[in-house]
Short mmCIF file of C-alpha atoms and ligand atoms in Angstrom, two decimals:
data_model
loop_
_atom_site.label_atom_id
_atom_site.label_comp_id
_atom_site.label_asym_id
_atom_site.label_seq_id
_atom_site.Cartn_x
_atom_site.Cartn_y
_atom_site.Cartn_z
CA UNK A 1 -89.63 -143.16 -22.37
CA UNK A 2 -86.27 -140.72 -22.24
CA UNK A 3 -86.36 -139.19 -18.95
CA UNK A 4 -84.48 -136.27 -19.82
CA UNK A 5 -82.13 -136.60 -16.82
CA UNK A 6 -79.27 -138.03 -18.31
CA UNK A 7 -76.03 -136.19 -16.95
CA UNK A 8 -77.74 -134.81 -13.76
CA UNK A 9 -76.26 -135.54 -10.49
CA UNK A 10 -78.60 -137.31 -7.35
CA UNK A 11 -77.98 -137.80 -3.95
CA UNK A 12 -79.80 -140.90 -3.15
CA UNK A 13 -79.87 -141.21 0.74
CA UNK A 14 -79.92 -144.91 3.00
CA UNK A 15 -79.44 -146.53 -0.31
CA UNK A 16 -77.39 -149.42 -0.05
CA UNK A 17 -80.28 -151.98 0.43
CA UNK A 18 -84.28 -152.08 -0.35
CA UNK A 19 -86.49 -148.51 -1.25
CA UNK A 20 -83.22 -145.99 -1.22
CA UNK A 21 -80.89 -148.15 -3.60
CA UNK A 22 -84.30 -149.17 -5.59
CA UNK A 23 -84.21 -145.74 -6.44
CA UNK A 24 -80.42 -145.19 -6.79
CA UNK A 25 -80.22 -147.97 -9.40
CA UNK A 26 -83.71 -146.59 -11.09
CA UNK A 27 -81.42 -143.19 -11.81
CA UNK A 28 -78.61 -144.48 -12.84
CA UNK A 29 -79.86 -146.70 -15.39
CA UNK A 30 -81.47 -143.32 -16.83
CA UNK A 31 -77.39 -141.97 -16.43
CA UNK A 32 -77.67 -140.10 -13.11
CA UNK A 33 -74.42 -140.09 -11.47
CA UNK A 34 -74.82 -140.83 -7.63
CA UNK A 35 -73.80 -139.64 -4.33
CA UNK A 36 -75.14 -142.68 -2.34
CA UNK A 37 -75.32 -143.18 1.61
CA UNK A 38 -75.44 -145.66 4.41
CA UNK A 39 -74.06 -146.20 7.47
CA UNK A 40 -72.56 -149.92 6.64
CA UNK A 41 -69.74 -149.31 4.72
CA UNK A 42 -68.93 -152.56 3.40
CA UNK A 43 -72.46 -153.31 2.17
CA UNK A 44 -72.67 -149.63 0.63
CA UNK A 45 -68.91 -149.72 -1.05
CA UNK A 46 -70.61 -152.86 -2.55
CA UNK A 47 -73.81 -151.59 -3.45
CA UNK A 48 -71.74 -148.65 -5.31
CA UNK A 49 -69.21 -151.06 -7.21
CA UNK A 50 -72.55 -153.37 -8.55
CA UNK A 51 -74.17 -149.93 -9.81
CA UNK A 52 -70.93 -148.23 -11.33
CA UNK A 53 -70.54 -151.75 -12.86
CA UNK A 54 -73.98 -152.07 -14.59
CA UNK A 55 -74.96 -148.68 -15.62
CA UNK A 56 -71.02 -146.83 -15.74
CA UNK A 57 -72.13 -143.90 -13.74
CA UNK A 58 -70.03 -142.20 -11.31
CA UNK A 59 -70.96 -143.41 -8.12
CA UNK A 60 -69.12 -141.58 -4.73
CA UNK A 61 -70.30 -143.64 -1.55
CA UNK A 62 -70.33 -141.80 1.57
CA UNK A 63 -70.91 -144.04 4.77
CA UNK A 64 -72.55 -142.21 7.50
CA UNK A 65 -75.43 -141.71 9.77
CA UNK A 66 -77.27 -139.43 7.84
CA UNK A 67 -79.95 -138.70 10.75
CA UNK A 68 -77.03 -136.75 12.79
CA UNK A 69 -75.50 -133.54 12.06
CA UNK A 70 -71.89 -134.73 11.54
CA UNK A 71 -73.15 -137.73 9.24
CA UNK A 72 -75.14 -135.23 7.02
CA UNK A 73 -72.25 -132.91 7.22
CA UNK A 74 -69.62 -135.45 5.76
CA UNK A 75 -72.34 -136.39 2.89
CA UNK A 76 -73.25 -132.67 1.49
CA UNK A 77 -69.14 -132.33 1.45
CA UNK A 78 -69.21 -135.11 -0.73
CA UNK A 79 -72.29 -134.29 -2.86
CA UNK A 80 -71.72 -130.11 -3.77
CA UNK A 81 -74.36 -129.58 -5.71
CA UNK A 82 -76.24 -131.89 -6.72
CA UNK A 83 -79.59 -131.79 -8.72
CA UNK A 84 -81.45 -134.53 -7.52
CA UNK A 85 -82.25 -135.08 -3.95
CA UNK A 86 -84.10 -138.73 -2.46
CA UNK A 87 -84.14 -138.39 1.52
CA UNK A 88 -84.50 -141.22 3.10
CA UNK A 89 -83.37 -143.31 6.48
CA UNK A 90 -84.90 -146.13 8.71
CA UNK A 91 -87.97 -146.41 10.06
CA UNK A 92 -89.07 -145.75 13.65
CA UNK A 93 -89.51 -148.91 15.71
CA UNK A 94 -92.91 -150.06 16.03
CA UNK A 95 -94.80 -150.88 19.30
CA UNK A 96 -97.62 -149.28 21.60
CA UNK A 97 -99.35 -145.90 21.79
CA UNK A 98 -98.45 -146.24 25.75
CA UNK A 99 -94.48 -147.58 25.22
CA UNK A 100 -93.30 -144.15 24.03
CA UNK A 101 -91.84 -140.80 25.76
CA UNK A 102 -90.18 -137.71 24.73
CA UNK A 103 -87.24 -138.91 23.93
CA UNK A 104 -88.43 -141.39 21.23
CA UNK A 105 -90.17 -138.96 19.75
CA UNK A 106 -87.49 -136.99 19.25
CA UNK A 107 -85.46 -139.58 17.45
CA UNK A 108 -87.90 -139.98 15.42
CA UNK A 109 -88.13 -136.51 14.47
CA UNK A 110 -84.79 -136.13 14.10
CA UNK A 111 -84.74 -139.48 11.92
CA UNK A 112 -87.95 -138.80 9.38
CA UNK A 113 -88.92 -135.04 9.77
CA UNK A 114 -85.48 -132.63 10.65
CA UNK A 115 -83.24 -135.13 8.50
CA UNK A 116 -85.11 -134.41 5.46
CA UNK A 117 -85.76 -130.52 6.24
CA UNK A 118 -81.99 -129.89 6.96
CA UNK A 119 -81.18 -131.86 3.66
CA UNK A 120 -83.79 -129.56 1.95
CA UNK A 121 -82.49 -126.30 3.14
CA UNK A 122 -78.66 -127.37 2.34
CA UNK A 123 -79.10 -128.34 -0.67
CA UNK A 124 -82.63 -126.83 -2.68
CA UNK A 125 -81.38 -122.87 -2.78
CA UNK A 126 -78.51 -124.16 -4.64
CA UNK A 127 -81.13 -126.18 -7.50
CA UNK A 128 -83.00 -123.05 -7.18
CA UNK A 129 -80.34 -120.71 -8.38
CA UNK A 130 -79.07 -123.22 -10.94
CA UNK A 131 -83.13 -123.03 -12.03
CA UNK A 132 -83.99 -127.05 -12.32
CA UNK A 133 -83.92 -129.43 -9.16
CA UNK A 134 -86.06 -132.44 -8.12
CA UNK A 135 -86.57 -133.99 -4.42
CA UNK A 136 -88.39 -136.91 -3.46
CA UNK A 137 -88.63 -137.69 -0.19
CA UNK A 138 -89.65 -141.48 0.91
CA UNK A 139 -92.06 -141.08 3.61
CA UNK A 140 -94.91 -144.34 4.11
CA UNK A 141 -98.53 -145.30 4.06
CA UNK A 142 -98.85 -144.59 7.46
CA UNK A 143 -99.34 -140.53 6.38
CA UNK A 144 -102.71 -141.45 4.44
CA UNK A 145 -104.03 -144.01 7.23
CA UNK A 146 -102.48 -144.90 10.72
CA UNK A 147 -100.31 -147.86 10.81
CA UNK A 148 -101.42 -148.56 14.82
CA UNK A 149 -98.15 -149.97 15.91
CA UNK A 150 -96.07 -147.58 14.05
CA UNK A 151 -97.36 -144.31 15.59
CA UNK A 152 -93.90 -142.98 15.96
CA UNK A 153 -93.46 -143.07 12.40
CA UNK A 154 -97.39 -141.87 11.91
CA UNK A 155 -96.45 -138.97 13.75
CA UNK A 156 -93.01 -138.18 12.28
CA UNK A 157 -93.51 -138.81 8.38
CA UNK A 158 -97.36 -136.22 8.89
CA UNK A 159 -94.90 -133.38 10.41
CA UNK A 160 -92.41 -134.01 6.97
CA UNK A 161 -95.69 -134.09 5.00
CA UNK A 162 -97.17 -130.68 6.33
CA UNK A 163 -93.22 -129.02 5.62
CA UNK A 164 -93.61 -129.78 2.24
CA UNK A 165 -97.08 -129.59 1.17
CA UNK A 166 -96.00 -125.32 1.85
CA UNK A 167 -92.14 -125.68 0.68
CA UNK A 168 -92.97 -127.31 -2.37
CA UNK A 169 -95.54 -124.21 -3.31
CA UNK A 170 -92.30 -121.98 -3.01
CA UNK A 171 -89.77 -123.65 -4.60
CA UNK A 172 -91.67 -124.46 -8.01
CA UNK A 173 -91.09 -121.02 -9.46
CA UNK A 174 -87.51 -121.66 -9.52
CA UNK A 175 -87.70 -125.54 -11.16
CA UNK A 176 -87.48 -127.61 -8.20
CA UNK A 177 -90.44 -130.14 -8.31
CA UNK A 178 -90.73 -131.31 -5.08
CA UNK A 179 -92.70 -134.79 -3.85
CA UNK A 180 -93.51 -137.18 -1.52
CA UNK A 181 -93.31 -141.26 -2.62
CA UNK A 182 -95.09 -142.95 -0.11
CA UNK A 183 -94.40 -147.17 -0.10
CA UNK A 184 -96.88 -149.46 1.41
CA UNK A 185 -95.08 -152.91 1.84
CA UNK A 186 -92.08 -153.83 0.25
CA UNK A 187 -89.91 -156.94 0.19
CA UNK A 188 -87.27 -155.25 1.82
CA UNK A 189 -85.14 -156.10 4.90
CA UNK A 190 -88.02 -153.87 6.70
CA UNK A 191 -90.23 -155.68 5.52
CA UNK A 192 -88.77 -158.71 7.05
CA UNK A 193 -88.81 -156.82 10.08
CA UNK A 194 -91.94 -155.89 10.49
CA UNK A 195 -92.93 -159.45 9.74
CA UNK A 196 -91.10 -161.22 12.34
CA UNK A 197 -92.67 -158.21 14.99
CA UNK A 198 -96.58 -159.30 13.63
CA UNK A 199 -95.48 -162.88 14.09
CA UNK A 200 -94.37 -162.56 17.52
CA UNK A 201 -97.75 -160.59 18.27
CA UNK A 202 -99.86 -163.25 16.39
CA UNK A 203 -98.22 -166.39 17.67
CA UNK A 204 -97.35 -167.29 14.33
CA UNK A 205 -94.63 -168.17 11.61
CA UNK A 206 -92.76 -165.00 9.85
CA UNK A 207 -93.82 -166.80 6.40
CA UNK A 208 -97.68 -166.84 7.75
CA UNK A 209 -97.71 -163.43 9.23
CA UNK A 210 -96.46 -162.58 5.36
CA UNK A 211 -99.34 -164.70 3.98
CA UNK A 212 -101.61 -162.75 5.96
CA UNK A 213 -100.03 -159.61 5.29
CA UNK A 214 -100.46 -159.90 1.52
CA UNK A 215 -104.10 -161.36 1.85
CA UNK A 216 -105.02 -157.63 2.89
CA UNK A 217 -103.45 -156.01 -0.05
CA UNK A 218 -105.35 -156.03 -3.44
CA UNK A 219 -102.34 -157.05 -6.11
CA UNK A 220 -101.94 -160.20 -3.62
CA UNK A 221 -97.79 -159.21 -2.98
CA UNK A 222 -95.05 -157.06 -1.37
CA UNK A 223 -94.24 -154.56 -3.83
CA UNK A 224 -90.51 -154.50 -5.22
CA UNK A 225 -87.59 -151.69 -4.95
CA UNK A 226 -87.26 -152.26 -8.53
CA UNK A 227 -91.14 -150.90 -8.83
CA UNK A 228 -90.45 -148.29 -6.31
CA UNK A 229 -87.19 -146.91 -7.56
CA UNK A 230 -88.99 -147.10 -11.32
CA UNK A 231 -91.70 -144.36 -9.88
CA UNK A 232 -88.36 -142.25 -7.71
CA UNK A 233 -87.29 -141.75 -11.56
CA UNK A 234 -90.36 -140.65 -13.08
CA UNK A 235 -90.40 -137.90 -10.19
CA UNK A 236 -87.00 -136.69 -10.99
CA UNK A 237 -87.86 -136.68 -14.32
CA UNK A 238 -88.21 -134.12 -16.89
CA UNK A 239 -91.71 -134.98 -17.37
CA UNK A 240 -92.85 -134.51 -13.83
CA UNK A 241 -92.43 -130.71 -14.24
CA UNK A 242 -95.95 -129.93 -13.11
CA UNK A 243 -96.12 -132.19 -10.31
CA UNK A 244 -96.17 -130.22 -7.15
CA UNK A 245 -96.10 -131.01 -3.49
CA UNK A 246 -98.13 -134.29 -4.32
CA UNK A 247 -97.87 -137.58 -2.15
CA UNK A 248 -97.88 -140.52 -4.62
CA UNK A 249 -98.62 -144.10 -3.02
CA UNK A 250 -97.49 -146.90 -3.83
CA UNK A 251 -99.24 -149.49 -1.92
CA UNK A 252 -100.77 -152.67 -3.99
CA UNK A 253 -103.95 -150.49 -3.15
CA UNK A 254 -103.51 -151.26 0.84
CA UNK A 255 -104.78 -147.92 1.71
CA UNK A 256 -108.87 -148.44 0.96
CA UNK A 257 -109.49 -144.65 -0.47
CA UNK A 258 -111.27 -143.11 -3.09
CA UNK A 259 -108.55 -140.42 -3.64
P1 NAP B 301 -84.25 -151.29 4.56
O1 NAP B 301 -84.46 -152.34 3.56
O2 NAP B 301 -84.07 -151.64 5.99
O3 NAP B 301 -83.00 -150.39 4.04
C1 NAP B 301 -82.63 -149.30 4.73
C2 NAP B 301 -81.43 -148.65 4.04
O4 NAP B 301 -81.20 -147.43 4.70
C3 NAP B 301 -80.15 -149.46 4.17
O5 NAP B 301 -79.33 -149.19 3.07
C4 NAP B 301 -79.54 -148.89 5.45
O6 NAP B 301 -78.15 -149.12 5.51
C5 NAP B 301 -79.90 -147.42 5.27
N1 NAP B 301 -80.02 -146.66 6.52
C6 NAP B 301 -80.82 -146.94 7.57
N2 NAP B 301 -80.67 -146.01 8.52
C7 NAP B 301 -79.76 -145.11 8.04
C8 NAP B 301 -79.18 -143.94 8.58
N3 NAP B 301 -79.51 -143.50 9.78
N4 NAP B 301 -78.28 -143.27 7.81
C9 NAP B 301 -77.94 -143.70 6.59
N5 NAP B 301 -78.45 -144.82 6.05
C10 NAP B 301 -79.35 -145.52 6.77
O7 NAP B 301 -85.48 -150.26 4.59
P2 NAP B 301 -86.53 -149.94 3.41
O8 NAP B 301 -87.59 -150.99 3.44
O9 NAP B 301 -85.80 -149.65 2.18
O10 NAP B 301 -87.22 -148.63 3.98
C11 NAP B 301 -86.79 -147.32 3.65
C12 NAP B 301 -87.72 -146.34 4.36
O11 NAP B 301 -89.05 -146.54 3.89
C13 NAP B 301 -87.75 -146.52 5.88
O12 NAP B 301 -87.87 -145.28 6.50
C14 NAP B 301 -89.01 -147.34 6.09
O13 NAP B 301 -89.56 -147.14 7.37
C15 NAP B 301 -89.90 -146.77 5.00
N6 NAP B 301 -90.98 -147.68 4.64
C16 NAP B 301 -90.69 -148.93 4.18
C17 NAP B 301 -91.73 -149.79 3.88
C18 NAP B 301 -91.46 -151.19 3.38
O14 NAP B 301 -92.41 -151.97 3.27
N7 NAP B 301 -90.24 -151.56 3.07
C19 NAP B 301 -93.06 -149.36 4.02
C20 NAP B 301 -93.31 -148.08 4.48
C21 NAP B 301 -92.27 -147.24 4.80
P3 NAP B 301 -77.37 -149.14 6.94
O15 NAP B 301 -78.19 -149.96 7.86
O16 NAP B 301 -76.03 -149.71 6.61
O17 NAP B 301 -77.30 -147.70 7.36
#
């Protein structure tokens, strides 16, 4: 399927590794030209040269924090208008209900809910005028049903949710399809991560706290970036014009739910 994007320009945020450059190589192989973003410079710069290489987009690599105001500064200099937008950035840490104060909360705010919203409002009045514009932002599971230990990122990724189950409604008018892509587990560097923390907890190897892990998913695996990025496209596509303010999961069918 032609995804009618061929030309358009995306800024693909934390996408030198797993979900975010999942999604930046899923675009360019449709012939987006990237802005990418990371705060590694050497594995991003890398990341860039492999995708220019394969699909001969333009790539521009900007290498920067993208969850503080200078960092997102220094990236929307680099992007001007774009017409795609994927927010992304790491994940809260996980832990207990009990371990966490104000200021955690705030970073994770800043990190999963204001990043996103200030990326939004910089860049979506500019799609809006130009009259076509897609955003996906990659949010989790956790928004349909509580991940326990990750109630920082519970909390954070519901107030992003709730900003754009309204913004989306206003924006469509105008062409910008707006979405949420929400992963279950991926075999990411997260992933890993999150592994090693459940094997600590369980007294247990990383590779068994995996096995268990994927014995409480119904396809039986970690989902891939490949898989993920695959679905970021189809949302930036031309044929996801009438797809608004949804949150699309992509979990193996984790999340036990009827709808
Ligand atoms: P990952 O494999 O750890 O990759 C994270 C990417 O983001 C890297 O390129 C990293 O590069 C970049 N990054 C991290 N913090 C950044 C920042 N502040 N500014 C700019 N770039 C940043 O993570 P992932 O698995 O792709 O996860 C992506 C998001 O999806 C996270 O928010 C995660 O919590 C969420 N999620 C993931 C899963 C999963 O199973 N993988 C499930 C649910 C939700 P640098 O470190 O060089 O900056």
């Amino acid at each position: 399927m032609d995804l009618g994007i061929s030309g358009k320009r995306a800024l693909v945020c934390a996408s030198s590794k797993g979900l975010g450059r999942g999604c930046a190589e899923a675009l360019a192989a449709e012939g987006v030209h990237l802005v990418m973003n990371a705060r590694g410079a050497e594995a991003l710069e890398a990341a860039a040269a492999d995708i220019r290489a394969a699909y001969g987009v333009e790539v521009v690599a900007v290498a920067a924090d993208i969850t503080t105001e200078e960092g997102r500064a220094k990236v929307l200099a680099a992007a001007g208008d774009v017409d795609i937008l994927v927010t992304n950035a790491g994940g809260p840490p996980p832990g207990m209900w009990t371990d966490w104060d104000r200021a955690d909360f705030i970073a994770a705010l800043d990190a999963n809910m204001l990043t996103p919203i200030a990326l939004i409002k910089a860049l979506v009045p500019g799609m809006m005028a130009r009259g076509w514009g897609r955003v996906v932002n990659i949010t989790s599971q956790s928004v349909k049903a509580p991940l326990a230990v990750l109630g920082l990122s519970n909390a954070a990724r519901t107030g992003l949710t709730g900003y754009v189950a309204g913004t989306a409604r206003q924006v469509a008018g105008q062409g910008v399809i707006m979405n949420n892509l929400l992963p279950g587990i991926h075999d990411t560097d997260r992933a890993t991560a999150l592994d090693g923390g459940a094997a600590k907890a369980q007294g247990v190897s990383v590779a068994e706290a995996r096995k268990r892990r994927e014995a409480t998913i119904p396809a039986g695996r970690y989902g891939t970036s490949a898989e993920f990025g695959a679905t970021c496209a189809f949302l930036c596509s031309q044929h996801a014009g009438f797809m608004v303010g949804q949150n699309v999961l992509l979990d193996g069918g984790a999340v036990n739910v009827t709808i």
